[in-house]
XYZ file of C-alpha atoms in Angstrom:
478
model
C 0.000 0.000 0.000
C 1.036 3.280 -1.095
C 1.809 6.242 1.011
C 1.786 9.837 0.700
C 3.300 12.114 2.029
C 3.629 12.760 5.629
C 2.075 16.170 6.290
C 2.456 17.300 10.344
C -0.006 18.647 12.168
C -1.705 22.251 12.268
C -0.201 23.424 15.423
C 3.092 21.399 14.284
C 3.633 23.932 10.786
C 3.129 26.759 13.129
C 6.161 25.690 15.561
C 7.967 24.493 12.528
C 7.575 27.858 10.815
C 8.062 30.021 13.875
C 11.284 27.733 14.099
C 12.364 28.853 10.945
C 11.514 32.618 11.416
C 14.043 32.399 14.423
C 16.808 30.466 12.417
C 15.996 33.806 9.621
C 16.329 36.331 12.553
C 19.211 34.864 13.693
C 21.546 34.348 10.664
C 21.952 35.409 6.863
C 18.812 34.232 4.862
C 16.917 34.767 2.221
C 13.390 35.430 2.969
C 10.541 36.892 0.502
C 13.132 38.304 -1.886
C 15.465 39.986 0.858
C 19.107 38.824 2.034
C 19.037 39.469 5.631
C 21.767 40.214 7.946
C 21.947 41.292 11.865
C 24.672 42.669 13.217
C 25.043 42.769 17.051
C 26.394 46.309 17.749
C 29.342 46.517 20.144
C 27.523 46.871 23.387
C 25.078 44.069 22.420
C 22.563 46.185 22.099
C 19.221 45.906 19.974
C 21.035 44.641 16.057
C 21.154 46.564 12.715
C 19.451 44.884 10.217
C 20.696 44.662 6.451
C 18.356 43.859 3.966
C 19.384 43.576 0.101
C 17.954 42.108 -2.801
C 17.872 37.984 -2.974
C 21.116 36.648 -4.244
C 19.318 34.743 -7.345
C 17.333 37.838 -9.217
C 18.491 36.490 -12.412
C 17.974 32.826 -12.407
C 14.725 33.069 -14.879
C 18.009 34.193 -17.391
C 20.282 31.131 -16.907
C 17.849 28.620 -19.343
C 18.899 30.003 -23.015
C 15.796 29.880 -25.383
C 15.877 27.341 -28.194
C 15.513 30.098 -31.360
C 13.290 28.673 -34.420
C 15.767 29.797 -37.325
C 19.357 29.937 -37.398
C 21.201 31.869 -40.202
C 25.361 32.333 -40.538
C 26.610 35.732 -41.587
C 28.151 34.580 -44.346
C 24.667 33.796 -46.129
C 24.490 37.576 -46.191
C 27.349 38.366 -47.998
C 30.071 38.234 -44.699
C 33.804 37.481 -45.147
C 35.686 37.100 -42.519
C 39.358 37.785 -43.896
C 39.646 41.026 -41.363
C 39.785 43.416 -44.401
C 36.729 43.137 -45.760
C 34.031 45.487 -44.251
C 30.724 43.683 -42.776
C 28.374 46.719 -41.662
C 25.437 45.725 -43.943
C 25.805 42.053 -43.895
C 25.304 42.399 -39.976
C 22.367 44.919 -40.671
C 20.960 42.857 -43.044
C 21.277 39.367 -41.245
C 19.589 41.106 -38.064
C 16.337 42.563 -40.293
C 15.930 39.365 -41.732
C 15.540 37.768 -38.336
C 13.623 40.149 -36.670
C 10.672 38.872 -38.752
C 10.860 35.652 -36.561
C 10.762 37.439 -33.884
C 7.504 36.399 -33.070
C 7.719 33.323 -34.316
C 10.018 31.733 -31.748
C 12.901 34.108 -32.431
C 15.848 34.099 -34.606
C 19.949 33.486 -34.293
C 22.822 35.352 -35.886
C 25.662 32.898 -36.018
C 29.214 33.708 -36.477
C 31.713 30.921 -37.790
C 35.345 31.209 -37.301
C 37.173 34.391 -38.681
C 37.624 37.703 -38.276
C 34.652 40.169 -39.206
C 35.042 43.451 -39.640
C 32.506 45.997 -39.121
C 30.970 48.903 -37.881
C 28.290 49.864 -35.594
C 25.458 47.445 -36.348
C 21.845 47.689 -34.116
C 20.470 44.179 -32.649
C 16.814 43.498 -32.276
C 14.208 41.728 -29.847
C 13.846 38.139 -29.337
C 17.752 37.620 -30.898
C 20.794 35.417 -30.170
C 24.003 36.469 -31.459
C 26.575 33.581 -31.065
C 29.938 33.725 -31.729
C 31.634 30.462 -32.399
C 34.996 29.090 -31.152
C 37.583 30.894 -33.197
C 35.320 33.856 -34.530
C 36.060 37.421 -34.106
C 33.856 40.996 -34.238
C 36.593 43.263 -35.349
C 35.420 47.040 -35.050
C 36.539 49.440 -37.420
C 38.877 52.009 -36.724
C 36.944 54.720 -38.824
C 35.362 57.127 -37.052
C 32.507 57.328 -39.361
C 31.781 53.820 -39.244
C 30.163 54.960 -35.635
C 27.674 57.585 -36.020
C 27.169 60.460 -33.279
C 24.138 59.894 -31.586
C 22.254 61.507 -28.914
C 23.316 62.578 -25.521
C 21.526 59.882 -22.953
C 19.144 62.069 -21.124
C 20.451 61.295 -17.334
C 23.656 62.640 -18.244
C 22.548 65.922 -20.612
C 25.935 65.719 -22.757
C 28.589 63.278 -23.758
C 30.634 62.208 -21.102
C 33.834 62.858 -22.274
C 32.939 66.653 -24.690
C 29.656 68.490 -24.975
C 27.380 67.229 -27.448
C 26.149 63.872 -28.465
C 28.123 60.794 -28.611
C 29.482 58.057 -31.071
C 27.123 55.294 -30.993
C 28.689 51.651 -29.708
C 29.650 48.867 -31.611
C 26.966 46.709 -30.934
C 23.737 48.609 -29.821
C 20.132 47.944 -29.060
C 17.446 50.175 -27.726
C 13.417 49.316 -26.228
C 14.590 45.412 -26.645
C 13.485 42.700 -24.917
C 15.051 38.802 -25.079
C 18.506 39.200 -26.076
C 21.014 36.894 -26.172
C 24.936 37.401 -27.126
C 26.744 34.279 -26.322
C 28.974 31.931 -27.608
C 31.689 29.538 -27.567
C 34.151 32.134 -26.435
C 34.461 33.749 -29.791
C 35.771 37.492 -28.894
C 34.705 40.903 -29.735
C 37.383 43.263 -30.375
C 37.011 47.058 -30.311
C 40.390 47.710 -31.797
C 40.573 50.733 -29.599
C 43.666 51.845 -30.130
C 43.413 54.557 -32.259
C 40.647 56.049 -29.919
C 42.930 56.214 -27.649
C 45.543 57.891 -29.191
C 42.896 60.283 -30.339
C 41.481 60.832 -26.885
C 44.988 61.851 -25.538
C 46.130 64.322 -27.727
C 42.133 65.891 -27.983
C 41.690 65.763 -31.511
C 37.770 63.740 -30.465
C 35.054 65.737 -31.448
C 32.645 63.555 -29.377
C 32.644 61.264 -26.799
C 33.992 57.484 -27.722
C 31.832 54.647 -27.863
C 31.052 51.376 -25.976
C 31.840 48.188 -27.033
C 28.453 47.076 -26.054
C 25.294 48.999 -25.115
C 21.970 48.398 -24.859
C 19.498 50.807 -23.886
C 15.828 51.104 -22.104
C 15.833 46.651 -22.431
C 14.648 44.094 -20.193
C 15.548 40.325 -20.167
C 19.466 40.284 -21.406
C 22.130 37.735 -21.181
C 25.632 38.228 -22.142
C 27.785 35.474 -21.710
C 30.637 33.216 -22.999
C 32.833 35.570 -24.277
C 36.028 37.744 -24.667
C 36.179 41.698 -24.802
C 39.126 43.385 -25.731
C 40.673 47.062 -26.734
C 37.024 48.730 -26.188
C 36.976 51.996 -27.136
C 35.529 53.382 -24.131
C 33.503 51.650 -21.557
C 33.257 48.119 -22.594
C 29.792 46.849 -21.699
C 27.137 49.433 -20.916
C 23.565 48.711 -19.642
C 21.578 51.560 -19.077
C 18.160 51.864 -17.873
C 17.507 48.335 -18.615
C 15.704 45.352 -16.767
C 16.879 41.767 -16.033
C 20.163 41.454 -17.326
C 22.497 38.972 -16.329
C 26.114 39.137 -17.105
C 28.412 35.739 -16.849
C 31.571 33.916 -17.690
C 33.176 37.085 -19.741
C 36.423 37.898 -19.585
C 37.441 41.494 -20.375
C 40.578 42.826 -21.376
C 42.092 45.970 -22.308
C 45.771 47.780 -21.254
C 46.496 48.977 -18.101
C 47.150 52.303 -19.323
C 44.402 52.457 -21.840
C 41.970 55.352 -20.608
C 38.276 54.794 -19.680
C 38.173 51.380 -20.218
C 35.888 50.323 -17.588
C 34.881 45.992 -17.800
C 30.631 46.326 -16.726
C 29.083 49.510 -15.848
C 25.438 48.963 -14.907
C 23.740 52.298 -15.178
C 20.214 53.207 -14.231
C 19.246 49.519 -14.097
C 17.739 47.260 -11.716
C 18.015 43.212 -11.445
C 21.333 42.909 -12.926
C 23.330 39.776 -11.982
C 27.357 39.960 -12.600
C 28.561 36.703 -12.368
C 31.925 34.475 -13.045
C 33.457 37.359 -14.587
C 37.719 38.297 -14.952
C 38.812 41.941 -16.125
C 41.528 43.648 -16.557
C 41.834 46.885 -17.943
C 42.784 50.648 -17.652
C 40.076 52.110 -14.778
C 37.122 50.200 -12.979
C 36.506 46.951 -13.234
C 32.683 47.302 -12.533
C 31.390 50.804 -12.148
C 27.672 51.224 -10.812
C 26.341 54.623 -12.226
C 22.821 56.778 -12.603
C 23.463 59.736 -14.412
C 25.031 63.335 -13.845
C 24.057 65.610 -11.456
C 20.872 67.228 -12.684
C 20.372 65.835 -15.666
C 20.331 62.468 -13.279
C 18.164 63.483 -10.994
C 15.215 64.763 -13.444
C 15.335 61.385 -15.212
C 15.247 59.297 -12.068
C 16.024 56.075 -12.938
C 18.096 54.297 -10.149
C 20.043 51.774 -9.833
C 19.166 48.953 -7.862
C 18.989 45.190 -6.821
C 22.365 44.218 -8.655
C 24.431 41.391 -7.417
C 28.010 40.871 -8.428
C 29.402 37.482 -7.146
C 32.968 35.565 -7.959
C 34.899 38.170 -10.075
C 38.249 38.522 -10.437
C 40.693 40.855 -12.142
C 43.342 43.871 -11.890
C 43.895 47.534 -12.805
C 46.446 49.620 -11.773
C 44.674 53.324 -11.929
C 41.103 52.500 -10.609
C 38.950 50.560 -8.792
C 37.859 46.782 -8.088
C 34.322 48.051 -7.414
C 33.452 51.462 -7.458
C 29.954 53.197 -6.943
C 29.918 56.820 -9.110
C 30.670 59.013 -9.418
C 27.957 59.451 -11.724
C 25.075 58.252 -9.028
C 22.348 61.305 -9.383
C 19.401 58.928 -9.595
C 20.278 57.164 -6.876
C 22.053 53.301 -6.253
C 20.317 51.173 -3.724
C 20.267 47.073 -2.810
C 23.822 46.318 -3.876
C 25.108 42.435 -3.088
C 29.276 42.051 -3.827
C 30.667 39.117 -2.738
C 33.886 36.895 -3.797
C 36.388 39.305 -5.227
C 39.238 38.429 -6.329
C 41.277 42.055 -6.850
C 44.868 42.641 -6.859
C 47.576 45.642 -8.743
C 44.586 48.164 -8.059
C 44.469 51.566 -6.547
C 41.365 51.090 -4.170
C 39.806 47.677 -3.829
C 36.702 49.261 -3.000
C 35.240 53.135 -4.166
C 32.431 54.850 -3.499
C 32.513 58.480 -5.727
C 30.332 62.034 -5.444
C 30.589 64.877 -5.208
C 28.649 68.079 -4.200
C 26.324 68.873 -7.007
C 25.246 65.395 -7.580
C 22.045 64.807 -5.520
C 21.210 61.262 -5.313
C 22.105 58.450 -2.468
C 24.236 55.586 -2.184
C 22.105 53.236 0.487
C 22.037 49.231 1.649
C 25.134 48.154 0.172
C 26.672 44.659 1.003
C 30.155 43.916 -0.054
C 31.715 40.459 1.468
C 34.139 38.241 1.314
C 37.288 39.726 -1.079
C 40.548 39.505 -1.228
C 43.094 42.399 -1.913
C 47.095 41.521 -3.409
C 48.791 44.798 -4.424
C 46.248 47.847 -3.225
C 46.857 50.696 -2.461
C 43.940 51.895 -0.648
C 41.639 48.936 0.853
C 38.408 51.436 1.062
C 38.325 54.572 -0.723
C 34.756 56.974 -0.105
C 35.241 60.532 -1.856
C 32.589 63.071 -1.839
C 35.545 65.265 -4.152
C 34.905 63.325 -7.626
C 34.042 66.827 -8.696
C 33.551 67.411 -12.667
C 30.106 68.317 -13.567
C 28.421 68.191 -17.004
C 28.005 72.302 -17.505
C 27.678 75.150 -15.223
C 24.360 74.411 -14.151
C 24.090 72.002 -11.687
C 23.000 72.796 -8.372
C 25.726 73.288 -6.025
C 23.115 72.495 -3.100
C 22.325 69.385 -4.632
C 24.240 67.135 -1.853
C 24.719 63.437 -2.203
C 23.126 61.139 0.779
C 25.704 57.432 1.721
C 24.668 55.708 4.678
C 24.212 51.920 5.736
C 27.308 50.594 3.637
C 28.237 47.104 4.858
C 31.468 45.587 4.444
C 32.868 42.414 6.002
C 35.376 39.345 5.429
C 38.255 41.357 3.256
C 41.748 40.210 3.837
C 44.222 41.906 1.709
C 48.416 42.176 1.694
C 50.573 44.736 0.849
C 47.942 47.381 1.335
C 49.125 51.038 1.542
C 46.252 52.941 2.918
C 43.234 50.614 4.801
C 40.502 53.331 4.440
C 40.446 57.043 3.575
C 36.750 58.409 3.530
C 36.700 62.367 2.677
C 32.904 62.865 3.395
C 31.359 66.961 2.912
C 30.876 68.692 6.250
C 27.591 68.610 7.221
C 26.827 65.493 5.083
C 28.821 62.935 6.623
C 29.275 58.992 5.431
C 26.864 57.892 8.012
C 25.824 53.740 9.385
C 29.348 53.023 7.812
C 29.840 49.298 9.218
C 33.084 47.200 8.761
C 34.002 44.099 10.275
C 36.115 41.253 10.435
C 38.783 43.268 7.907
C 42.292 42.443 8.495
C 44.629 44.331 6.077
C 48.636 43.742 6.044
C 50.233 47.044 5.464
C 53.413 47.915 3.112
C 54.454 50.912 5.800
C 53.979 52.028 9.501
C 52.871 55.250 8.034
C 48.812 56.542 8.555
C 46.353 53.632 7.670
C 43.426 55.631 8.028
C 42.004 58.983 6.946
C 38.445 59.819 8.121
C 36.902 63.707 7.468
C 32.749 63.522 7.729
C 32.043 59.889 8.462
C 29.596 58.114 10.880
C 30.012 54.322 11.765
C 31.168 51.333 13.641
C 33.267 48.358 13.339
C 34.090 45.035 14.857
C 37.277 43.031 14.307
C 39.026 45.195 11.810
C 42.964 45.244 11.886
C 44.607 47.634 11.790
C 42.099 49.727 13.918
C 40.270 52.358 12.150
C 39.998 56.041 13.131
C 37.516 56.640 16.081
C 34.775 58.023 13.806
C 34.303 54.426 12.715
C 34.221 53.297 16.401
C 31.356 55.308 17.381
C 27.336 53.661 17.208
C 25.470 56.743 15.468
C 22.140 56.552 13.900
C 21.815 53.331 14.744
C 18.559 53.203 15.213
C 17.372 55.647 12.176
C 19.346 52.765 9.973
C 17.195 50.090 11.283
C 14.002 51.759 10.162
C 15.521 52.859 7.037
C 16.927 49.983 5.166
C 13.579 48.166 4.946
C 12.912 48.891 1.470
C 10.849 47.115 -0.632
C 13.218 45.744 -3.140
């Protein structure tokens, strides 16, 4: 005789559950889409409470869709011999799918070889795979990327006034894409940007290797980036996006060659991920001062777990300095870092508006950095002349535990803005081996506490301020 299941009684589930409510209270869970953390303060007194988004936002992504109709770029007219220019052969393979793009969905493969082209625009409900051995080669003439439009949270170019070349590959209002592969590489030749950028012969700002704008449900993955231009892969104000197994790469001295900056967008998952290259290795962003804050699209719930990589000017992770519309719910854990100038960056400045709230970083390792923690509130260049000097930027309730780093220079130097101090700053279980006896911490305008951290910080992260005001705060409905 068969038997079910065994299902307890009534008043059994509610012991059970109340059992497990305890077990949530008491430890780091994830409970109805929040990662939940207590931390006793140093007295023992009544715990701080961090909640973030759930680590696994972007799971839904991780099952690839089986697209109805495959076509090679070569059936369009592509030759991959690296001379031979491929703009319209990409533009045409793309139109031709995006009729099945209701009909199950189409994929642009790319066989081994080295295609040349220039800026090409994808479309919704579209895989582009590159296959073991193939290559995206970006042109190295200028008018193979046209100028485009200033995005509207930042009001100008970054780099000069204006508009912007557009990126290599670039979508806008998408939804479903898919650029994968069997490690096949896309390279943005950026070389002669470069140059160009130094000397200041650029009328506009440089492009991305990759952007894709105002889209929802995106997975890149599988692949190399090299030499971008500019910043290499750009999201901004998009939806769903996860971001795994890439690795980036670019000189250490090349400029602005950040690996992943996330930029007004929420539910982005950066996963399994090496860079290397010539400033940040991950940049969170949401636009320039007021041009920022009147579009008012944040940045929140991203998760960055297991990357690994190294930069000599910049930044492991850095937060900014363009933040105007706000960053929120920000989970880092496993980094790898090392030959960097600050493991971890947060960047503002007076003018900028915006916040920088509930941010968890854990668990990273630091070889070669100069300064462990690095919080500026100086980051100071503005788009044009009329931003709002009273426009202050809000941090509080950043949480960072478990780093252990060697031949460290400077452990933390926060320069907060009088009257607007780095507030609920918490740090714990931090031990950092320094490379001199000289100062290991430099603390203007900041609020916090720490436990275990060696060498000791400055006394304004000893202190237990606004302790209570953070416990209220940081439950937000992710």
């Amino acid at each position: 005789m068969s038997m079910g299941p065994m299902i307890p009684p009534f008043g059994t589930q509610i012991i059970l559950l109340l059992i497990l409510l305890l077990y949530c209270v008491s430890r780091t869970c994830t409970c109805h889409g929040y990662v939940e953390r207590k931390l006793r303060t140093r007295d023992g007194s009544v715990p701080v409470l961090v909640r973030l988004p759930e680590i696994d936002v972007c799971s839904k992504l991780r099952s690839l869709p089986r697209r109805s109709h495959i076509v090679s770029i070569d059936e369009f007219g592509g030759i991959g011999d690296g001379k031979t220019i491929n703009t319209h052969a990409f533009q045409n393979a793309i139109s031709y799918l995006s009729s099945y793009a209701h009909k199950g969905g189409g994929q642009l493969f790319i066989p081994p070889g080295q295609w040349l082209t220039g800026s090409f625009n994808l479309t919704s409900h579209l895989t582009l795979f590159l296959d073991k051995g193939a290559t995206i080669l970006a042109s190295q003439n200028l008018g193979d990327w046209p100028v485009v439009d200033a995005l509207p949270s930042y009001g100008r170019g970054r780099e000069l006034p204006g508009g912007r070349h557009i990126s290599l590959i670039h979508g806008s209002n998408l939804s479903d894409i898919i650029i994968t592969g069997d490690n096949g590489t896309i390279d943005g030749q950026g070389q002669v940007w470069w140059e160009l950028h130094a000397n200041g012969s650029l009328d506009y700002t440089r492009g991305h290797l990759l952007e894709l704008m105002n889209s929802r449900d995106v997975v890149i993955s599988n692949l190399t980036f090299i030499n971008s231009p500019f910043w290499t892969i750009h999201p901004v104000y998009c939806r769903n996006v996860l971001i795994n197994y890439l690795t980036i790469l670019a000189p250490f001295e090349s400029p602005n060659t950040d690996g992943i900056d996330p930029d007004s967008s929420s539910r982005v998952c950066i996963e399994d991920c090496y860079i290397e290259n010539g400033d940040d290795l991950i940049s969170i962003k949401s636009g320039w001062d007021q041009y920022g804050m009147n579009y008012g699209h944040r940045s929140s719930k991203i998760i960055i777990q297991r990357l690994s990589g190294q930069t000599r000017s910049s930044a492991g992770i850095a937060l900014g300095s363009e933040m105007s519309g706000g960053i929120s719910n920000v989970y880092v854990v496993n980094l790898k870092l090392q030959h960097a100038s600050t493991g971890i960056r947060i960047k503002s400045a007076q003018g900028r508006g915006g916040y920088i709230k509930n941010i968890y970083i854990s668990d990273a390792i630091f070889h070669n950095v100069r300064t462990a923690i690095g919080f500026t509130a100086f980051y100071g260049e503005h788009p044009d002349d009329k931003y709002d000097p009273n426009a202050f930027p809000h941090i509080h309730s950043i949480y960072i535990e478990n780093i252990q780093g060697d031949n460290i220079s400077m452990a933390g130097d926060f320069q907060g803005l009088k009257g607007y101090p780095y507030h609920d700053i918490f740090l714990r279980n931090i031990t950092l081996n320094a490379t001199t006896t000289s100062q290991m911490w430099n603390c203007s305008f900041v609020e916090g506490y720490s436990e275990s951290v060696s060498p000791e910080p400055c006394d304004e992260l000893l202190r237990r301020q606004h302790t209570q005001e953070y416990c209220s705060s940081c439950i937000e409905k992710v």
